[in-house]
Amino acid sequence: DVKVTQSSRYLVKRTGEKVFLECVQDMDHENMFWYRQDPGLGLRLIYFSYDVKMKEKGDIPEGYSVSREKKERFSLILESASTNQTSMYLCASRKLLGTGGFSYNEQFFGPGTRLTVL
Amino acid sequence: RKEVEQDPGPFNVPEGATVAFNCTYSNSASQSFFWYRQDCRKEPKLLMSVYSSGNEDGRFTAQLNRASQYISLLIRDSKLSDSATYLCVVSNTDKLIFGTGTRLQVFP
C-alpha cells in the first residue's frame, strides 16, 4: 500500500513564524504535490515537483516555498506565516507513467495538516 | 467562473436510494476525469476514473458528456457508509483541478 505521511496533524503558529510542513512517501513516486483546502474553495495547488530538485509553481504559490532534496520527501515552507494561511494542507504523490505526454496515475494523499496561524 | 463546478449539497437520502451528482467543467481541452471521495476530516481518495464510454464499478456508475462538458456519478442502493463528500476532478495537463465537492448524507 502506498503511504504518504505528514509530519503533524495539527499545528498552531504565530504570525511571522517560519513554518515547515514535511511530507514523506514510501513508494518511490516521482511526482509530489502540496495543496491547501479551504471551505468553499476546494483543493488548490500550491507547488508541485516532478522529481528530485525540481519544483513548479501551482495556482497559489505566493507566501510559500518548497524543497525536494530527496525523492521521498517534499517540504512546504511558510517563510513568514500569516493568518490567511490558516488552512488544511494536503500533500500528495503520484507515480510517473511513461515518458512525455500526460500521466493520469492516481494521486495518493497524506492525512493532512491543519495549520492555525494566530 | 470556476473551472470545475459542483452542487455543494448536502444531498440527504435514505438507505437504498439512488442518487446522482453532476459536475461541469469549463475547459474543453480537458482530457482526464475522476471522482474522488473524501470522508469527514480525512484525505481524498480516488473513487473511480471516468472514461468516454462510461464506466461502472459495483453500485457506482460514472458518465462523461464531452459535448456538454459535464461528468456524472450515480450511486445505486445507497449505504450509510457512502456518506462523504464527492470531489469531481478534471485534468488536461499533469495537474488536477478539483471541484469543491458534493456532500452526501445517507440516513437509516
Coordinates of N, CA and C in Angstrom, one line a residue:
Chain A
D1 N 0.8 -1.2 0.0 CA 0.0 0.0 0.0 C 0.9 1.3 0.0
V2 N 0.4 2.2 -0.8 CA 1.2 3.5 -0.8 C 0.9 4.2 0.5
K3 N 2.0 4.8 1.0 CA 1.8 5.5 2.3 C 2.4 6.9 2.1
V4 N 1.6 7.9 2.4 CA 2.0 9.3 2.4 C 1.8 9.8 3.8
T5 N 2.9 10.2 4.4 CA 2.8 10.7 5.8 C 3.1 12.2 5.9
Q6 N 2.5 12.9 6.8 CA 2.8 14.3 7.0 C 3.2 14.5 8.4
S7 N 4.1 15.4 8.7 CA 4.8 15.5 10.0 C 3.9 15.8 11.1
S8 N 2.8 16.6 10.9 CA 1.9 16.9 12.0 C 0.5 16.8 11.5
R9 N -0.5 16.5 12.4 CA -1.9 16.5 12.1 C -2.4 17.9 12.4
Y10 N -1.9 18.5 13.5 CA -2.4 19.8 13.9 C -1.2 20.6 14.3
L11 N -1.2 21.9 13.9 CA -0.1 22.8 14.2 C -0.7 24.2 14.4
V12 N -0.2 24.8 15.5 CA -0.6 26.2 15.8 C 0.7 27.1 15.8
K13 N 0.7 28.1 15.0 CA 1.9 29.0 14.9 C 1.4 30.4 15.1
R14 N 2.4 31.3 15.3 CA 2.1 32.7 15.4 C 2.5 33.5 14.1
T15 N 1.8 34.6 13.9 CA 2.1 35.4 12.7 C 3.6 35.8 12.7
G16 N 4.2 35.6 11.5 CA 5.6 35.9 11.4 C 6.5 34.8 11.6
E17 N 6.1 33.7 12.1 CA 6.9 32.5 12.3 C 7.2 31.8 11.0
K18 N 8.4 31.2 10.9 CA 8.7 30.3 9.8 C 8.2 28.9 10.1
V19 N 7.4 28.4 9.1 CA 6.8 27.1 9.3 C 7.2 26.1 8.3
F20 N 7.5 24.9 8.8 CA 7.9 23.8 7.9 C 6.9 22.7 8.0
L21 N 6.3 22.3 6.8 CA 5.5 21.1 6.7 C 6.2 20.1 5.9
E22 N 6.3 18.9 6.5 CA 7.0 17.8 5.9 C 6.1 16.7 5.4
C23 N 6.5 16.2 4.2 CA 5.7 15.1 3.6 C 6.7 14.0 3.2
V24 N 6.4 12.8 3.5 CA 7.2 11.7 3.1 C 6.3 10.6 2.4
Q25 N 6.8 10.1 1.3 CA 6.1 8.9 0.7 C 7.1 7.8 0.5
D26 N 6.5 6.6 0.6 CA 7.4 5.4 0.7 C 7.3 4.5 -0.6
M27 N 6.7 5.1 -1.7 CA 6.5 4.2 -2.9 C 7.4 4.6 -4.1
D28 N 8.4 5.4 -3.8 CA 9.3 5.8 -4.9 C 8.6 6.6 -6.0
H29 N 7.6 7.4 -5.6 CA 6.9 8.2 -6.6 C 7.8 9.4 -7.0
E30 N 7.7 9.7 -8.3 CA 8.4 10.8 -8.8 C 7.7 12.2 -8.5
N31 N 6.4 12.2 -8.7 CA 5.7 13.5 -8.5 C 5.2 13.6 -7.1
M32 N 5.3 14.9 -6.6 CA 4.7 15.2 -5.3 C 4.1 16.6 -5.4
F33 N 3.1 16.8 -4.6 CA 2.2 18.0 -4.7 C 1.9 18.5 -3.3
W34 N 1.7 19.8 -3.2 CA 1.2 20.4 -2.0 C -0.1 21.2 -2.4
Y35 N -1.2 20.9 -1.6 CA -2.4 21.6 -1.8 C -2.8 22.2 -0.5
R36 N -3.7 23.2 -0.5 CA -4.4 23.7 0.6 C -5.9 23.5 0.3
Q37 N -6.7 23.2 1.4 CA -8.1 23.0 1.2 C -8.8 23.9 2.2
D38 N -9.7 24.7 1.6 CA -10.5 25.7 2.4 C -12.0 25.5 2.0
P39 N -12.8 25.7 3.0 CA -14.3 25.6 2.7 C -14.7 26.5 1.6
G40 N -15.5 25.9 0.7 CA -16.0 26.7 -0.5 C -15.0 27.0 -1.6
L41 N -13.7 26.6 -1.3 CA -12.7 26.8 -2.4 C -12.1 25.5 -2.9
G42 N -12.3 24.5 -2.2 CA -11.8 23.2 -2.6 C -10.3 23.1 -2.4
L43 N -9.7 22.1 -3.1 CA -8.3 21.9 -3.1 C -7.6 22.8 -4.1
R44 N -6.6 23.6 -3.7 CA -5.9 24.4 -4.6 C -4.4 24.1 -4.5
L45 N -3.8 24.0 -5.7 CA -2.4 23.5 -5.8 C -1.5 24.7 -5.5
I46 N -0.6 24.4 -4.6 CA 0.4 25.5 -4.2 C 1.7 25.3 -5.0
Y47 N 2.3 24.1 -4.9 CA 3.5 23.8 -5.6 C 3.5 22.3 -5.9
F48 N 4.3 21.9 -6.9 CA 4.5 20.5 -7.2 C 5.9 20.3 -7.7
S49 N 6.2 19.0 -7.7 CA 7.6 18.6 -8.0 C 7.6 17.4 -8.9
Y50 N 8.2 17.5 -10.1 CA 8.2 16.3 -10.9 C 9.2 15.2 -10.5
D51 N 10.2 15.7 -9.8 CA 11.3 14.8 -9.4 C 12.2 15.5 -8.4
V52 N 13.2 14.8 -8.0 CA 14.2 15.4 -7.0 C 14.8 16.7 -7.6
K53 N 14.9 17.7 -6.7 CA 15.4 19.0 -7.0 C 14.6 19.8 -8.0
M54 N 13.4 19.3 -8.4 CA 12.6 20.0 -9.3 C 11.4 20.6 -8.6
K55 N 10.9 21.8 -9.0 CA 9.8 22.4 -8.4 C 9.1 23.3 -9.4
E56 N 7.8 23.3 -9.3 CA 7.0 24.1 -10.2 C 5.9 24.8 -9.4
K57 N 5.6 26.1 -9.7 CA 4.6 26.8 -9.0 C 3.2 26.3 -9.5
G58 N 2.3 26.2 -8.5 CA 1.0 25.8 -8.8 C 0.1 27.1 -9.0
D59 N -1.1 27.0 -8.5 CA -2.0 28.1 -8.7 C -1.9 29.2 -7.7
I60 N -1.4 28.9 -6.5 CA -1.4 29.9 -5.4 C 0.0 29.8 -4.7
P61 N 1.1 30.1 -5.3 CA 2.4 29.9 -4.7 C 2.8 31.0 -3.7
E62 N 2.1 32.1 -3.8 CA 2.6 33.3 -3.0 C 2.6 33.0 -1.6
G63 N 3.7 33.4 -0.9 CA 3.9 33.2 0.5 C 4.4 31.8 0.9
Y64 N 4.7 31.0 -0.1 CA 5.2 29.6 0.1 C 6.4 29.4 -0.7
S65 N 7.2 28.4 -0.2 CA 8.3 27.9 -1.0 C 8.4 26.4 -0.7
V66 N 9.1 25.6 -1.5 CA 9.2 24.2 -1.3 C 10.7 23.7 -1.4
S67 N 10.9 22.5 -1.0 CA 12.2 21.9 -1.1 C 12.0 20.4 -1.4
R68 N 12.8 19.9 -2.3 CA 12.7 18.5 -2.7 C 14.2 18.0 -2.8
E69 N 14.8 17.7 -1.7 CA 16.2 17.3 -1.8 C 16.4 15.8 -1.9
K70 N 15.3 15.1 -1.5 CA 15.3 13.6 -1.6 C 14.0 13.2 -2.3
K71 N 14.0 12.1 -3.0 CA 12.9 11.7 -3.8 C 11.6 11.5 -2.9
E72 N 11.8 11.0 -1.7 CA 10.7 10.6 -0.9 C 10.2 11.8 0.0
R73 N 10.8 12.9 0.0 CA 10.4 14.0 0.9 C 10.2 15.3 0.2
F74 N 9.1 15.9 0.5 CA 8.7 17.2 -0.2 C 8.3 18.1 1.0
S75 N 9.0 19.2 1.1 CA 8.7 20.1 2.2 C 8.0 21.4 1.7
L76 N 7.1 21.9 2.5 CA 6.4 23.1 2.2 C 6.9 24.1 3.3
I77 N 7.3 25.3 2.9 CA 7.8 26.3 3.8 C 7.0 27.6 3.8
L78 N 6.5 28.0 4.9 CA 5.9 29.3 5.0 C 7.0 30.2 5.6
E79 N 7.5 31.1 4.8 CA 8.7 31.9 5.3 C 8.3 32.8 6.5
S80 N 7.1 33.4 6.4 CA 6.6 34.3 7.5 C 5.1 34.1 7.5
A81 N 4.6 33.2 8.4 CA 3.2 32.8 8.4 C 2.3 34.0 8.7
S82 N 1.2 34.0 8.0 CA 0.1 35.0 8.1 C -1.2 34.3 8.4
T83 N -2.1 35.1 9.0 CA -3.4 34.5 9.4 C -4.2 33.9 8.2
N84 N -4.0 34.5 7.0 CA -4.7 34.0 5.8 C -4.1 32.6 5.3
Q85 N -3.1 32.2 6.0 CA -2.5 30.8 5.6 C -3.0 29.8 6.6
T86 N -4.0 30.1 7.5 CA -4.7 29.1 8.3 C -5.5 28.3 7.3
S87 N -5.2 27.0 7.3 CA -5.9 26.1 6.4 C -5.5 24.6 6.7
M88 N -6.2 23.7 5.9 CA -5.8 22.3 5.9 C -4.8 22.2 4.7
Y89 N -3.6 21.6 5.0 CA -2.6 21.4 4.0 C -2.5 19.9 3.7
L90 N -2.6 19.6 2.4 CA -2.5 18.2 2.0 C -1.4 18.0 1.0
C91 N -0.6 16.9 1.3 CA 0.4 16.5 0.4 C 0.0 15.3 -0.4
A92 N 0.4 15.2 -1.6 CA 0.1 14.0 -2.5 C 1.3 13.6 -3.3
S93 N 1.3 12.3 -3.7 CA 2.3 11.8 -4.5 C 1.7 10.9 -5.6
R94 N 2.5 10.8 -6.7 CA 2.0 10.0 -7.9 C 3.2 9.4 -8.6
K95 N 3.0 8.2 -9.1 CA 4.0 7.6 -9.9 C 3.9 8.1 -11.3
L96 N 5.1 8.4 -11.9 CA 5.1 8.9 -13.3 C 5.1 7.7 -14.2
L97 N 4.1 7.8 -15.2 CA 4.0 6.7 -16.1 C 4.5 7.1 -17.4
G98 N 5.4 6.3 -18.0 CA 5.9 6.6 -19.3 C 6.7 7.8 -19.5
T99 N 7.0 8.2 -20.7 CA 7.7 9.4 -21.0 C 6.9 10.3 -21.9
G100 N 7.0 11.6 -21.6 CA 6.2 12.6 -22.4 C 4.7 12.4 -22.2
G101 N 4.0 13.2 -22.8 CA 2.5 13.1 -22.7 C 2.1 13.4 -21.2
F102 N 0.9 12.9 -20.9 CA 0.4 13.2 -19.6 C 0.3 11.9 -18.8
S103 N 0.5 12.1 -17.5 CA 0.4 11.0 -16.6 C -0.9 11.0 -15.9
Y104 N -1.7 10.0 -16.0 CA -3.0 10.0 -15.3 C -3.1 9.1 -14.1
N105 N -1.9 8.8 -13.6 CA -1.9 8.0 -12.4 C -2.6 8.6 -11.2
E106 N -3.1 7.8 -10.4 CA -3.8 8.2 -9.2 C -2.9 9.0 -8.3
Q107 N -3.4 10.1 -7.7 CA -2.6 10.8 -6.7 C -3.0 10.2 -5.3
F108 N -2.0 9.9 -4.5 CA -2.3 9.4 -3.1 C -2.0 10.6 -2.2
F109 N -3.0 10.8 -1.3 CA -2.9 11.9 -0.4 C -2.4 11.5 1.0
G110 N -1.7 12.4 1.7 CA -1.4 12.2 3.1 C -2.6 12.6 3.9
P111 N -2.6 12.4 5.2 CA -3.7 12.7 6.1 C -4.0 14.2 6.3
G112 N -3.1 15.0 5.9 CA -3.3 16.5 6.1 C -2.8 17.0 7.4
T113 N -2.4 18.3 7.3 CA -2.0 19.1 8.5 C -2.9 20.3 8.6
R114 N -3.6 20.4 9.7 CA -4.5 21.5 9.9 C -3.6 22.6 10.6
L115 N -3.3 23.6 9.9 CA -2.5 24.7 10.4 C -3.3 25.9 10.8
T116 N -3.1 26.4 12.0 CA -3.7 27.6 12.5 C -2.7 28.6 12.8
V117 N -2.8 29.8 12.2 CA -1.9 30.9 12.4 C -2.6 32.0 13.2
L118 N -2.0 32.2 14.4 CA -2.7 33.2 15.3 C -2.1 34.6 15.1
Chain B
R1 N -15.7 32.5 -13.4 CA -16.3 31.1 -13.4 C -15.3 30.1 -13.0
K2 N -15.7 29.2 -12.1 CA -14.8 28.2 -11.6 C -14.6 27.2 -12.7
E3 N -13.4 26.6 -12.7 CA -13.0 25.6 -13.8 C -13.9 24.3 -13.6
V4 N -14.1 24.0 -12.4 CA -14.9 22.8 -12.1 C -16.0 23.2 -11.1
E5 N -17.3 22.9 -11.5 CA -18.4 23.4 -10.6 C -19.2 22.2 -10.2
Q6 N -19.5 22.2 -8.9 CA -20.4 21.1 -8.3 C -21.4 21.8 -7.4
D7 N -22.6 21.1 -7.3 CA -23.6 21.5 -6.3 C -23.0 21.1 -5.0
P8 N -22.9 22.0 -4.0 CA -22.3 21.5 -2.7 C -23.2 20.6 -1.9
G9 N -24.5 20.6 -2.2 CA -25.4 19.8 -1.4 C -25.7 20.5 -0.1
P10 N -26.0 19.8 1.0 CA -25.9 18.3 1.1 C -27.1 17.6 0.4
F11 N -26.8 16.4 -0.1 CA -27.9 15.5 -0.6 C -28.2 14.6 0.6
N12 N -29.4 14.6 1.1 CA -29.8 13.8 2.2 C -30.7 12.7 1.6
V13 N -30.3 11.4 1.6 CA -31.1 10.4 1.0 C -31.2 9.2 2.0
P14 N -32.3 8.4 1.9 CA -32.4 7.2 2.8 C -31.6 6.1 2.2
E15 N -31.3 5.2 3.1 CA -30.6 3.9 2.6 C -31.4 3.3 1.5
G16 N -30.7 2.8 0.5 CA -31.3 2.1 -0.6 C -31.7 3.0 -1.7
A17 N -31.6 4.3 -1.5 CA -32.0 5.2 -2.6 C -30.9 5.3 -3.7
T18 N -31.3 5.8 -4.8 CA -30.4 6.1 -5.9 C -30.2 7.6 -5.9
V19 N -28.9 8.0 -6.0 CA -28.6 9.4 -6.0 C -27.6 9.7 -7.1
A20 N -27.7 10.9 -7.7 CA -26.8 11.3 -8.8 C -26.3 12.7 -8.6
F21 N -25.0 12.8 -8.9 CA -24.3 14.1 -8.8 C -23.8 14.5 -10.2
N22 N -23.9 15.7 -10.5 CA -23.3 16.2 -11.8 C -22.2 17.2 -11.5
C23 N -21.4 17.4 -12.4 CA -20.3 18.3 -12.3 C -20.0 18.9 -13.7
T24 N -19.8 20.2 -13.8 CA -19.5 20.8 -15.1 C -18.1 21.3 -15.1
Y25 N -17.4 21.3 -16.2 CA -16.1 21.8 -16.3 C -16.0 22.8 -17.5
S26 N -15.1 23.8 -17.4 CA -15.1 24.9 -18.3 C -14.1 24.7 -19.5
N27 N -13.1 23.9 -19.2 CA -12.0 23.8 -20.2 C -12.3 22.6 -21.2
S28 N -12.6 23.0 -22.4 CA -13.0 21.9 -23.4 C -11.8 21.0 -23.7
A29 N -10.6 21.5 -23.4 CA -9.4 20.7 -23.7 C -9.1 19.7 -22.6
S30 N -9.9 19.6 -21.6 CA -9.7 18.6 -20.5 C -9.7 17.2 -21.1
Q31 N -8.8 16.4 -20.5 CA -8.7 15.1 -21.1 C -8.9 13.9 -20.1
S32 N -8.7 14.2 -18.8 CA -8.9 13.2 -17.8 C -9.9 13.6 -16.8
F33 N -10.7 12.6 -16.3 CA -11.8 13.0 -15.4 C -11.8 11.9 -14.3
F34 N -12.1 12.3 -13.1 CA -12.1 11.4 -12.0 C -13.2 11.8 -10.9
W35 N -13.6 10.9 -10.1 CA -14.3 11.2 -8.9 C -13.4 10.7 -7.7
Y36 N -13.2 11.6 -6.8 CA -12.6 11.3 -5.5 C -13.6 11.3 -4.4
R37 N -13.3 10.6 -3.4 CA -14.2 10.6 -2.2 C -13.4 11.1 -1.0
Q38 N -14.0 12.0 -0.2 CA -13.4 12.5 1.0 C -14.3 12.3 2.1
D39 N -13.9 11.5 3.1 CA -14.6 11.4 4.3 C -14.3 12.6 5.3
C40 N -15.2 12.8 6.2 CA -15.0 13.9 7.1 C -13.7 13.9 7.8
R41 N -12.9 14.9 7.7 CA -11.6 15.0 8.4 C -10.6 14.0 7.9
K42 N -10.8 13.5 6.7 CA -9.8 12.6 6.1 C -9.3 13.2 4.7
E43 N -8.3 12.5 4.2 CA -7.8 12.9 2.9 C -8.7 12.3 1.7
P44 N -8.6 13.0 0.6 CA -9.4 12.5 -0.6 C -8.7 11.2 -1.1
K45 N -9.6 10.3 -1.6 CA -9.1 9.0 -2.2 C -9.9 8.8 -3.5
L46 N -9.1 8.3 -4.4 CA -9.7 8.0 -5.7 C -10.9 7.0 -5.6
L47 N -12.0 7.4 -6.1 CA -13.2 6.5 -6.2 C -13.2 5.8 -7.6
M48 N -13.1 6.6 -8.6 CA -13.1 6.0 -10.0 C -12.7 7.0 -11.0
S49 N -12.1 6.5 -12.1 CA -11.8 7.3 -13.2 C -13.1 7.4 -14.1
V50 N -13.2 8.4 -14.9 CA -14.4 8.5 -15.8 C -13.9 8.4 -17.2
Y51 N -14.4 7.4 -18.0 CA -14.0 7.2 -19.3 C -15.1 7.7 -20.3
S52 N -14.7 8.0 -21.5 CA -15.6 8.5 -22.5 C -16.8 7.6 -22.7
S53 N -16.5 6.3 -22.6 CA -17.6 5.3 -22.8 C -18.4 5.0 -21.6
G54 N -18.1 5.7 -20.5 CA -18.8 5.5 -19.2 C -18.2 4.3 -18.6
N55 N -18.3 4.2 -17.3 CA -17.8 3.0 -16.6 C -18.6 2.8 -15.3
E56 N -18.5 1.5 -14.9 CA -19.3 1.1 -13.7 C -18.4 0.3 -12.8
D57 N -18.6 0.5 -11.5 CA -17.9 -0.2 -10.5 C -18.8 -0.5 -9.4
G58 N -19.4 -1.7 -9.5 CA -20.4 -2.1 -8.5 C -21.6 -1.2 -8.5
R59 N -21.9 -0.5 -7.4 CA -23.1 0.3 -7.3 C -22.8 1.7 -7.9
F60 N -21.6 2.0 -8.4 CA -21.2 3.3 -8.8 C -21.1 3.3 -10.4
T61 N -21.7 4.3 -11.0 CA -21.6 4.5 -12.4 C -21.2 5.9 -12.7
A62 N -20.1 6.1 -13.5 CA -19.7 7.4 -13.9 C -19.9 7.6 -15.4
Q63 N -20.3 8.8 -15.8 CA -20.5 9.1 -17.2 C -19.9 10.4 -17.6
L64 N -19.4 10.5 -18.8 CA -18.8 11.7 -19.3 C -19.6 12.2 -20.5
N65 N -19.9 13.5 -20.6 CA -20.5 14.1 -21.7 C -19.6 15.2 -22.2
R66 N -18.8 14.9 -23.2 CA -17.8 16.0 -23.6 C -18.5 17.1 -24.3
A67 N -19.6 16.9 -25.0 CA -20.3 17.9 -25.8 C -20.8 19.0 -24.8
S68 N -21.4 18.5 -23.7 CA -22.0 19.4 -22.8 C -21.0 19.7 -21.6
Q69 N -19.9 19.1 -21.6 CA -18.8 19.3 -20.6 C -19.3 19.1 -19.2
Y70 N -19.9 17.9 -19.0 CA -20.3 17.5 -17.7 C -20.0 16.1 -17.4
I71 N -19.8 15.8 -16.1 CA -19.5 14.4 -15.6 C -20.6 14.1 -14.6
S72 N -21.0 12.9 -14.6 CA -21.9 12.5 -13.6 C -21.5 11.3 -12.8
L73 N -22.0 11.2 -11.6 CA -21.8 10.0 -10.7 C -23.1 9.5 -10.2
L74 N -23.4 8.3 -10.4 CA -24.7 7.7 -10.0 C -24.3 6.6 -8.9
I75 N -25.0 6.7 -7.8 CA -24.8 5.7 -6.7 C -26.2 5.0 -6.5
R76 N -26.2 3.7 -6.7 CA -27.4 2.9 -6.5 C -27.4 2.3 -5.2
D77 N -28.5 2.0 -4.6 CA -28.7 1.3 -3.4 C -27.7 1.9 -2.3
S78 N -27.9 3.1 -2.0 CA -27.0 3.9 -1.1 C -26.9 3.2 0.2
K79 N -25.7 3.2 0.7 CA -25.4 2.6 2.1 C -25.0 3.8 3.0
L80 N -25.2 3.5 4.3 CA -24.8 4.5 5.3 C -23.3 4.9 5.1
S81 N -22.5 3.9 4.7 CA -21.1 4.2 4.5 C -20.7 5.0 3.3
D82 N -21.7 5.3 2.5 CA -21.5 6.1 1.3 C -21.5 7.6 1.7
S83 N -21.9 7.9 2.9 CA -21.9 9.3 3.4 C -20.5 9.9 3.3
A84 N -20.3 10.9 2.6 CA -19.0 11.5 2.3 C -19.1 12.7 1.4
T85 N -18.0 13.4 1.1 CA -18.0 14.4 0.1 C -17.4 13.8 -1.1
Y86 N -18.0 14.1 -2.3 CA -17.6 13.5 -3.6 C -17.0 14.7 -4.4
L87 N -15.7 14.5 -4.7 CA -15.0 15.6 -5.5 C -14.9 15.2 -6.9
C88 N -15.3 16.1 -7.8 CA -15.2 16.0 -9.2 C -13.8 16.5 -9.6
V89 N -13.0 15.8 -10.4 CA -11.6 16.2 -10.7 C -11.4 16.1 -12.2
V90 N -10.8 17.2 -12.7 CA -10.6 17.3 -14.2 C -9.1 17.6 -14.4
S91 N -8.6 17.1 -15.5 CA -7.2 17.4 -15.8 C -7.0 17.5 -17.3
N92 N -6.2 18.5 -17.8 CA -5.7 18.5 -19.2 C -4.2 18.6 -19.3
T93 N -3.6 18.6 -18.1 CA -2.1 18.6 -18.0 C -1.8 17.6 -16.9
D94 N -0.6 17.7 -16.4 CA -0.2 16.9 -15.3 C -0.9 17.3 -14.0
K95 N -1.6 18.5 -14.0 CA -2.2 19.0 -12.8 C -3.7 18.6 -12.7
L96 N -4.2 18.3 -11.5 CA -5.6 18.1 -11.3 C -6.3 19.3 -10.8
I97 N -7.5 19.5 -11.4 CA -8.3 20.6 -10.9 C -9.5 20.0 -10.2
F98 N -9.6 20.4 -8.9 CA -10.7 19.8 -8.0 C -11.9 20.7 -7.9
G99 N -13.1 20.1 -8.0 CA -14.3 20.8 -7.6 C -14.3 20.9 -6.1
T100 N -15.3 21.7 -5.6 CA -15.3 21.9 -4.2 C -16.1 20.8 -3.5
G101 N -16.7 19.9 -4.2 CA -17.3 18.7 -3.6 C -18.8 18.8 -3.4
T102 N -19.4 17.6 -3.5 CA -20.8 17.5 -3.2 C -20.9 16.6 -2.0
R103 N -21.6 17.1 -0.9 CA -21.7 16.3 0.3 C -23.0 15.4 0.2
L104 N -22.8 14.1 0.5 CA -23.8 13.1 0.6 C -24.0 12.7 2.0
Q105 N -25.2 12.7 2.5 CA -25.6 12.1 3.8 C -26.6 11.1 3.6
V106 N -26.3 9.8 3.9 CA -27.3 8.7 3.8 C -27.8 8.4 5.2
F107 N -29.1 8.4 5.3 CA -29.7 8.2 6.7 C -30.5 6.9 6.7
P108 N -30.6 6.3 7.9 CA -31.3 5.0 8.0 C -32.8 5.0 7.7

